[in-house]
Amino acid sequence: MTVSIVGGLDRLEKDYINAGKILGVKTKVILKKQTHIADILENSDAIVLLTSNIAHGVASKARNISKQKNVPLFQIHNCSVKSVEGTIEKCIRLFDNGECQGDCINCSQYTKNV
């Protein structure tokens, strides 16, 4: 399983990757605008979007690819390693057990927490 993390802090990149390794997931981290972002996201099983530290254009591109390719997208505001780890665990539960919690942006059961 491959999870792409879009956004976050540069200094935590290795920690995001290690969090995925511990959970048995290959993790790709995109911290800023890259030319091959579409290729990375299209080949991911899930996308974790850290909204507090990412350019609007990159976030928009991630959302669009998620909708077009039907890749689950999890948005979180906090960019801590613990938050990312918890979201990766949600991805694993979704794929392994089919436990949909309705918190993927492109999910038909998605309800925005206000």
Coordinates of C-alpha atoms in Angstrom, one line a residue:
M1 CA 0.0 0.0 0.0
T2 CA 1.3 3.5 -0.9
V3 CA 0.1 6.6 0.9
S4 CA 1.2 10.0 -0.3
I5 CA 1.5 12.8 2.2
V6 CA 1.0 16.3 0.7
G7 CA 2.2 19.2 2.8
G8 CA 3.8 19.3 6.2
L9 CA 7.1 20.5 7.6
D10 CA 10.4 20.0 5.9
R11 CA 12.1 18.9 9.1
L12 CA 9.5 16.2 9.7
E13 CA 9.8 14.5 6.3
K14 CA 11.8 11.6 7.6
D15 CA 9.4 11.2 10.5
Y16 CA 6.4 11.0 8.2
I17 CA 8.2 8.3 6.1
N18 CA 9.2 6.4 9.3
A19 CA 5.6 6.5 10.6
G20 CA 4.5 4.8 7.4
K21 CA 7.3 2.2 7.6
I22 CA 6.3 1.3 11.2
L23 CA 2.7 0.7 10.0
G24 CA 3.9 -1.3 7.0
V25 CA 3.0 1.3 4.4
K26 CA 5.2 2.9 1.7
T27 CA 5.0 6.6 2.2
K28 CA 5.8 9.3 -0.4
V29 CA 6.0 12.9 0.9
I30 CA 5.4 16.0 -1.3
L31 CA 6.3 19.2 0.6
K32 CA 6.2 21.7 -2.3
K33 CA 5.2 22.1 -5.9
Q34 CA 6.9 19.5 -8.0
T35 CA 6.6 18.8 -11.8
H36 CA 5.7 15.1 -11.3
I37 CA 3.1 15.5 -8.5
A38 CA 0.3 14.1 -10.7
D39 CA 2.3 10.8 -11.3
I40 CA 3.0 10.4 -7.6
L41 CA -0.6 11.0 -6.5
E42 CA -2.2 8.9 -9.3
N43 CA -0.2 5.9 -8.3
S44 CA -1.1 6.2 -4.6
D45 CA -3.7 4.1 -2.8
A46 CA -4.6 7.1 -0.5
I47 CA -3.6 10.8 -0.1
V48 CA -3.2 12.6 3.2
L49 CA -3.4 16.3 2.7
L50 CA -1.9 18.5 5.5
T51 CA -3.7 21.7 4.9
S52 CA -1.8 24.0 7.4
N53 CA 1.5 23.9 5.5
I54 CA 0.9 23.6 1.7
A55 CA 0.4 26.1 -1.2
H56 CA -3.2 26.4 -2.3
G57 CA -2.3 25.3 -5.9
V58 CA -0.7 22.1 -4.7
A59 CA -3.7 21.3 -2.4
S60 CA -6.1 22.0 -5.2
K61 CA -4.2 19.7 -7.6
A62 CA -4.2 16.9 -4.9
R63 CA -8.0 17.3 -4.5
N64 CA -8.6 17.2 -8.3
I65 CA -6.5 14.1 -8.8
S66 CA -8.2 12.5 -5.9
K67 CA -11.6 13.1 -7.5
Q68 CA -10.5 12.1 -11.1
K69 CA -8.8 8.9 -10.1
N70 CA -11.0 8.0 -7.2
V71 CA -8.2 8.0 -4.7
P72 CA -9.3 8.4 -1.0
L73 CA -8.3 11.8 0.3
F74 CA -7.9 12.5 4.0
Q75 CA -7.5 16.2 5.0
I76 CA -6.1 17.1 8.3
H77 CA -5.0 20.5 9.5
N78 CA -2.4 19.4 12.1
C79 CA 0.9 18.4 10.6
S80 CA 2.3 16.6 13.6
V81 CA 3.7 13.1 13.1
K82 CA 1.1 11.6 15.5
S83 CA -1.8 13.1 13.4
V84 CA -0.2 11.7 10.2
E85 CA 0.3 8.3 11.9
G86 CA -3.4 8.3 13.0
T87 CA -4.6 9.1 9.5
I88 CA -2.4 6.4 7.9
E89 CA -4.0 4.0 10.4
K90 CA -7.4 5.1 9.0
C91 CA -6.2 4.4 5.5
I92 CA -5.1 0.9 6.5
R93 CA -8.5 0.2 8.2
L94 CA -10.2 1.4 5.0
F95 CA -8.3 -0.9 2.7
D96 CA -7.8 -3.9 5.0
N97 CA -11.2 -4.1 6.7
G98 CA -13.4 -1.9 4.5
E99 CA -14.1 0.3 7.5
C100 CA -15.3 3.5 5.9
Q101 CA -15.7 6.2 8.5
G102 CA -17.0 8.8 6.0
D103 CA -14.1 11.1 6.4
C104 CA -12.5 10.9 2.9
I105 CA -13.3 14.1 1.0
N106 CA -14.4 12.2 -2.1
C107 CA -16.5 9.7 -0.2
S108 CA -20.3 9.6 -0.7
Q109 CA -20.7 9.3 3.1
Y110 CA -18.4 12.3 3.8
T111 CA -19.8 14.8 6.3
K112 CA -17.9 17.9 7.1
N113 CA -17.2 18.3 10.8
V114 CA -18.2 21.9 11.7

